Amino acid sequence: RTIMAEQMGSDLLRVERTEKDLVSAKTKDEIDQKDANILKRRQELLSDEAKIDALANDAVKQKLASFTAAWQQYVSAQDKIREYMRNNQQDQAAALSDGEARQLVSQAEQQLTDVVAQGGRPLAETRHVLTQSLGAVDLRATASELVEVGPR
């Protein structure tokens, strides 16, 4: 979950960067290309979100719901930016991107930070409990194996 949440953070950053590229686009072809890239990046993020949701416990699902609310507000603002760019209103698009959209993406980033933090706790707790109860077993970073290393 933690790795997937970190991937969502990367996805969010790519969406934001593509938005900035859109706002700086000069030709209709560039605008169309950047607009399509935004939609593609959004789908990637939503795919990762669905994967996390499928594995999440209740605490992570609550944090993920907070992210989703912030994300939806950001998407609404970004859709206005996309519309402004399609209508040759670059100044309005830039102002919205630098203002409201920037604040909303920051909120979404904070919610993702909370998801990552929440997702990491169960793994750390699990490692602690297993180490206490198994003593002679060293828990490696791989998810698929436990390696016996002998008495400590």
PDB file of C-alpha atoms in Angstrom:
ATOM      1  CA  ARG A   1       0.000   0.000   0.000  1.00  0.00           C
ATOM      2  CA  THR A   2       2.720   2.451   0.919  1.00  0.00           C
ATOM      3  CA  ILE A   3       4.546   1.971  -2.367  1.00  0.00           C
ATOM      4  CA  MET A   4       1.294   2.352  -4.305  1.00  0.00           C
ATOM      5  CA  ALA A   5       0.446   5.530  -2.375  1.00  0.00           C
ATOM      6  CA  GLU A   6       3.897   6.889  -3.181  1.00  0.00           C
ATOM      7  CA  GLN A   7       3.223   6.003  -6.831  1.00  0.00           C
ATOM      8  CA  MET A   8      -0.012   7.987  -6.605  1.00  0.00           C
ATOM      9  CA  GLY A   9       2.075  10.929  -5.397  1.00  0.00           C
ATOM     10  CA  SER A  10       4.228  10.589  -8.505  1.00  0.00           C
ATOM     11  CA  ASP A  11       1.094  10.344 -10.629  1.00  0.00           C
ATOM     12  CA  LEU A  12      -0.278  13.522  -9.027  1.00  0.00           C
ATOM     13  CA  LEU A  13       2.974  15.344  -9.710  1.00  0.00           C
ATOM     14  CA  ARG A  14       2.848  14.248 -13.364  1.00  0.00           C
ATOM     15  CA  VAL A  15      -0.739  15.515 -13.669  1.00  0.00           C
ATOM     16  CA  GLU A  16       0.300  18.857 -12.209  1.00  0.00           C
ATOM     17  CA  ARG A  17       3.384  19.150 -14.445  1.00  0.00           C
ATOM     18  CA  THR A  18       1.347  18.286 -17.519  1.00  0.00           C
ATOM     19  CA  GLU A  19      -1.117  21.021 -16.524  1.00  0.00           C
ATOM     20  CA  LYS A  20       1.780  23.508 -16.392  1.00  0.00           C
ATOM     21  CA  ASP A  21       2.875  22.310 -19.834  1.00  0.00           C
ATOM     22  CA  LEU A  22      -0.666  22.836 -21.092  1.00  0.00           C
ATOM     23  CA  VAL A  23      -0.772  26.397 -19.792  1.00  0.00           C
ATOM     24  CA  SER A  24       2.503  27.185 -21.569  1.00  0.00           C
ATOM     25  CA  ALA A  25       1.419  25.549 -24.849  1.00  0.00           C
ATOM     26  CA  LYS A  26       1.371  27.880 -27.832  1.00  0.00           C
ATOM     27  CA  THR A  27      -0.332  25.970 -30.625  1.00  0.00           C
ATOM     28  CA  LYS A  28      -3.624  24.126 -30.902  1.00  0.00           C
ATOM     29  CA  ASP A  29      -1.746  20.870 -31.515  1.00  0.00           C
ATOM     30  CA  GLU A  30       0.317  21.370 -28.352  1.00  0.00           C
ATOM     31  CA  ILE A  31      -2.823  22.164 -26.381  1.00  0.00           C
ATOM     32  CA  ASP A  32      -4.577  19.060 -27.714  1.00  0.00           C
ATOM     33  CA  GLN A  33      -1.559  16.872 -26.923  1.00  0.00           C
ATOM     34  CA  LYS A  34      -1.142  18.221 -23.372  1.00  0.00           C
ATOM     35  CA  ASP A  35      -4.878  17.987 -22.757  1.00  0.00           C
ATOM     36  CA  ALA A  36      -4.859  14.313 -23.795  1.00  0.00           C
ATOM     37  CA  ASN A  37      -1.819  13.717 -21.574  1.00  0.00           C
ATOM     38  CA  ILE A  38      -3.658  15.175 -18.585  1.00  0.00           C
ATOM     39  CA  LEU A  39      -6.525  12.745 -19.102  1.00  0.00           C
ATOM     40  CA  LYS A  40      -4.076   9.842 -19.436  1.00  0.00           C
ATOM     41  CA  ARG A  41      -2.230  10.841 -16.249  1.00  0.00           C
ATOM     42  CA  ARG A  42      -5.510  11.135 -14.367  1.00  0.00           C
ATOM     43  CA  GLN A  43      -6.433   7.589 -15.383  1.00  0.00           C
ATOM     44  CA  GLU A  44      -3.081   6.317 -14.139  1.00  0.00           C
ATOM     45  CA  LEU A  45      -3.672   7.961 -10.774  1.00  0.00           C
ATOM     46  CA  LEU A  46      -7.204   6.586 -10.511  1.00  0.00           C
ATOM     47  CA  SER A  47      -5.946   3.106 -11.359  1.00  0.00           C
ATOM     48  CA  ASP A  48      -3.409   3.280  -8.526  1.00  0.00           C
ATOM     49  CA  GLU A  49      -6.085   4.630  -6.186  1.00  0.00           C
ATOM     50  CA  ALA A  50      -8.346   1.661  -6.969  1.00  0.00           C
ATOM     51  CA  LYS A  51      -5.505  -0.758  -6.219  1.00  0.00           C
ATOM     52  CA  ILE A  52      -4.869   0.852  -2.844  1.00  0.00           C
ATOM     53  CA  ASP A  53      -8.559   0.893  -2.012  1.00  0.00           C
ATOM     54  CA  ALA A  54      -8.793  -2.833  -2.730  1.00  0.00           C
ATOM     55  CA  LEU A  55      -6.034  -3.550  -0.183  1.00  0.00           C
ATOM     56  CA  ALA A  56      -6.770  -0.839   2.361  1.00  0.00           C
ATOM     57  CA  ASN A  57      -7.918  -1.219   5.936  1.00  0.00           C
ATOM     58  CA  ASP A  58     -10.569   1.156   7.326  1.00  0.00           C
ATOM     59  CA  ALA A  59      -8.060   3.766   8.504  1.00  0.00           C
ATOM     60  CA  VAL A  60      -6.381   3.950   5.095  1.00  0.00           C
ATOM     61  CA  LYS A  61      -9.777   4.045   3.354  1.00  0.00           C
ATOM     62  CA  GLN A  62     -10.726   7.113   5.438  1.00  0.00           C
ATOM     63  CA  LYS A  63      -7.513   8.883   4.437  1.00  0.00           C
ATOM     64  CA  LEU A  64      -8.058   7.838   0.836  1.00  0.00           C
ATOM     65  CA  ALA A  65     -11.585   9.292   0.929  1.00  0.00           C
ATOM     66  CA  SER A  66     -10.106  12.614   2.076  1.00  0.00           C
ATOM     67  CA  PHE A  67      -7.669  12.483  -0.828  1.00  0.00           C
ATOM     68  CA  THR A  68     -10.514  11.715  -3.247  1.00  0.00           C
ATOM     69  CA  ALA A  69     -12.467  14.768  -2.080  1.00  0.00           C
ATOM     70  CA  ALA A  70      -9.433  17.029  -2.554  1.00  0.00           C
ATOM     71  CA  TRP A  71      -8.638  15.366  -5.897  1.00  0.00           C
ATOM     72  CA  GLN A  72     -12.155  15.952  -7.229  1.00  0.00           C
ATOM     73  CA  GLN A  73     -11.946  19.658  -6.395  1.00  0.00           C
ATOM     74  CA  TYR A  74      -8.592  19.868  -8.140  1.00  0.00           C
ATOM     75  CA  VAL A  75      -9.946  18.064 -11.209  1.00  0.00           C
ATOM     76  CA  SER A  76     -12.829  20.561 -11.399  1.00  0.00           C
ATOM     77  CA  ALA A  77     -10.386  23.471 -11.332  1.00  0.00           C
ATOM     78  CA  GLN A  78      -8.158  21.744 -13.865  1.00  0.00           C
ATOM     79  CA  ASP A  79     -11.115  21.159 -16.174  1.00  0.00           C
ATOM     80  CA  LYS A  80     -11.687  24.937 -16.171  1.00  0.00           C
ATOM     81  CA  ILE A  81      -8.013  25.435 -17.060  1.00  0.00           C
ATOM     82  CA  ARG A  82      -8.382  22.974 -19.930  1.00  0.00           C
ATOM     83  CA  GLU A  83     -11.469  24.827 -21.152  1.00  0.00           C
ATOM     84  CA  TYR A  84      -9.735  28.200 -20.928  1.00  0.00           C
ATOM     85  CA  MET A  85      -6.857  26.864 -23.012  1.00  0.00           C
ATOM     86  CA  ARG A  86      -9.188  25.427 -25.654  1.00  0.00           C
ATOM     87  CA  ASN A  87     -10.839  28.869 -25.866  1.00  0.00           C
ATOM     88  CA  ASN A  88      -7.554  30.817 -26.194  1.00  0.00           C
ATOM     89  CA  GLN A  89      -7.864  32.294 -22.692  1.00  0.00           C
ATOM     90  CA  GLN A  90      -4.309  31.567 -21.570  1.00  0.00           C
ATOM     91  CA  ASP A  91      -4.181  34.400 -19.012  1.00  0.00           C
ATOM     92  CA  GLN A  92      -7.236  33.051 -17.174  1.00  0.00           C
ATOM     93  CA  ALA A  93      -5.834  29.507 -17.366  1.00  0.00           C
ATOM     94  CA  ALA A  94      -2.491  30.628 -15.931  1.00  0.00           C
ATOM     95  CA  ALA A  95      -4.136  32.589 -13.124  1.00  0.00           C
ATOM     96  CA  LEU A  96      -6.297  29.623 -12.144  1.00  0.00           C
ATOM     97  CA  SER A  97      -3.368  27.216 -12.397  1.00  0.00           C
ATOM     98  CA  ASP A  98      -1.131  29.422 -10.238  1.00  0.00           C
ATOM     99  CA  GLY A  99      -3.873  30.214  -7.730  1.00  0.00           C
ATOM    100  CA  GLU A 100      -6.800  27.980  -6.846  1.00  0.00           C
ATOM    101  CA  ALA A 101      -5.517  24.860  -8.639  1.00  0.00           C
ATOM    102  CA  ARG A 102      -2.139  25.174  -6.882  1.00  0.00           C
ATOM    103  CA  GLN A 103      -3.867  25.316  -3.486  1.00  0.00           C
ATOM    104  CA  LEU A 104      -6.086  22.349  -4.311  1.00  0.00           C
ATOM    105  CA  VAL A 105      -3.230  20.173  -5.537  1.00  0.00           C
ATOM    106  CA  SER A 106      -1.342  21.024  -2.341  1.00  0.00           C
ATOM    107  CA  GLN A 107      -4.324  19.794  -0.323  1.00  0.00           C
ATOM    108  CA  ALA A 108      -4.434  16.584  -2.351  1.00  0.00           C
ATOM    109  CA  GLU A 109      -0.682  16.103  -1.827  1.00  0.00           C
ATOM    110  CA  GLN A 110      -1.148  16.486   1.929  1.00  0.00           C
ATOM    111  CA  GLN A 111      -3.904  13.877   1.913  1.00  0.00           C
ATOM    112  CA  LEU A 112      -1.621  11.494   0.013  1.00  0.00           C
ATOM    113  CA  THR A 113       1.106  12.087   2.582  1.00  0.00           C
ATOM    114  CA  ASP A 114      -1.412  10.990   5.210  1.00  0.00           C
ATOM    115  CA  VAL A 115      -2.274   7.880   3.176  1.00  0.00           C
ATOM    116  CA  VAL A 116       1.428   6.981   2.929  1.00  0.00           C
ATOM    117  CA  ALA A 117       1.902   7.530   6.664  1.00  0.00           C
ATOM    118  CA  GLN A 118      -1.180   5.487   7.531  1.00  0.00           C
ATOM    119  CA  GLY A 119      -0.212   2.726   5.126  1.00  0.00           C
ATOM    120  CA  GLY A 120       3.261   2.377   6.627  1.00  0.00           C
ATOM    121  CA  ARG A 121       2.191   1.875  10.219  1.00  0.00           C
ATOM    122  CA  PRO A 122       0.645  -1.577   9.879  1.00  0.00           C
ATOM    123  CA  LEU A 123       3.777  -2.953   8.189  1.00  0.00           C
ATOM    124  CA  ALA A 124       6.058  -1.570  10.908  1.00  0.00           C
ATOM    125  CA  GLU A 125       3.762  -2.925  13.605  1.00  0.00           C
ATOM    126  CA  THR A 126       3.650  -6.314  11.898  1.00  0.00           C
ATOM    127  CA  ARG A 127       7.435  -6.478  11.695  1.00  0.00           C
ATOM    128  CA  HIS A 128       7.727  -5.583  15.388  1.00  0.00           C
ATOM    129  CA  VAL A 129       5.232  -8.238  16.485  1.00  0.00           C
ATOM    130  CA  LEU A 130       6.829 -10.929  14.323  1.00  0.00           C
ATOM    131  CA  THR A 131      10.328 -10.045  15.493  1.00  0.00           C
ATOM    132  CA  GLN A 132       9.204 -10.246  19.132  1.00  0.00           C
ATOM    133  CA  SER A 133       7.444 -13.553  18.715  1.00  0.00           C
ATOM    134  CA  LEU A 134       9.924 -15.287  16.380  1.00  0.00           C
ATOM    135  CA  GLY A 135      13.197 -14.022  17.890  1.00  0.00           C
ATOM    136  CA  ALA A 136      15.575 -16.111  15.751  1.00  0.00           C
ATOM    137  CA  VAL A 137      14.076 -15.050  12.435  1.00  0.00           C
ATOM    138  CA  ASP A 138      15.363 -12.004  10.588  1.00  0.00           C
ATOM    139  CA  LEU A 139      12.660 -10.256   8.585  1.00  0.00           C
ATOM    140  CA  ARG A 140      14.017  -9.158   5.220  1.00  0.00           C
ATOM    141  CA  ALA A 141      12.545  -6.325   3.149  1.00  0.00           C
ATOM    142  CA  THR A 142      11.143  -8.749   0.602  1.00  0.00           C
ATOM    143  CA  ALA A 143       7.461  -9.441   0.945  1.00  0.00           C
ATOM    144  CA  SER A 144       7.689 -13.090  -0.044  1.00  0.00           C
ATOM    145  CA  GLU A 145      10.172 -14.695   2.308  1.00  0.00           C
ATOM    146  CA  LEU A 146      11.422 -14.958   5.843  1.00  0.00           C
ATOM    147  CA  VAL A 147      15.066 -15.978   6.154  1.00  0.00           C
ATOM    148  CA  GLU A 148      16.211 -17.967   9.185  1.00  0.00           C
ATOM    149  CA  VAL A 149      19.540 -16.633  10.408  1.00  0.00           C
ATOM    150  CA  GLY A 150      19.979 -18.595  13.624  1.00  0.00           C
ATOM    151  CA  PRO A 151      20.036 -17.564  17.281  1.00  0.00           C
ATOM    152  CA  ARG A 152      20.917 -13.998  18.164  1.00  0.00           C
TER     153      ARG A 152
END
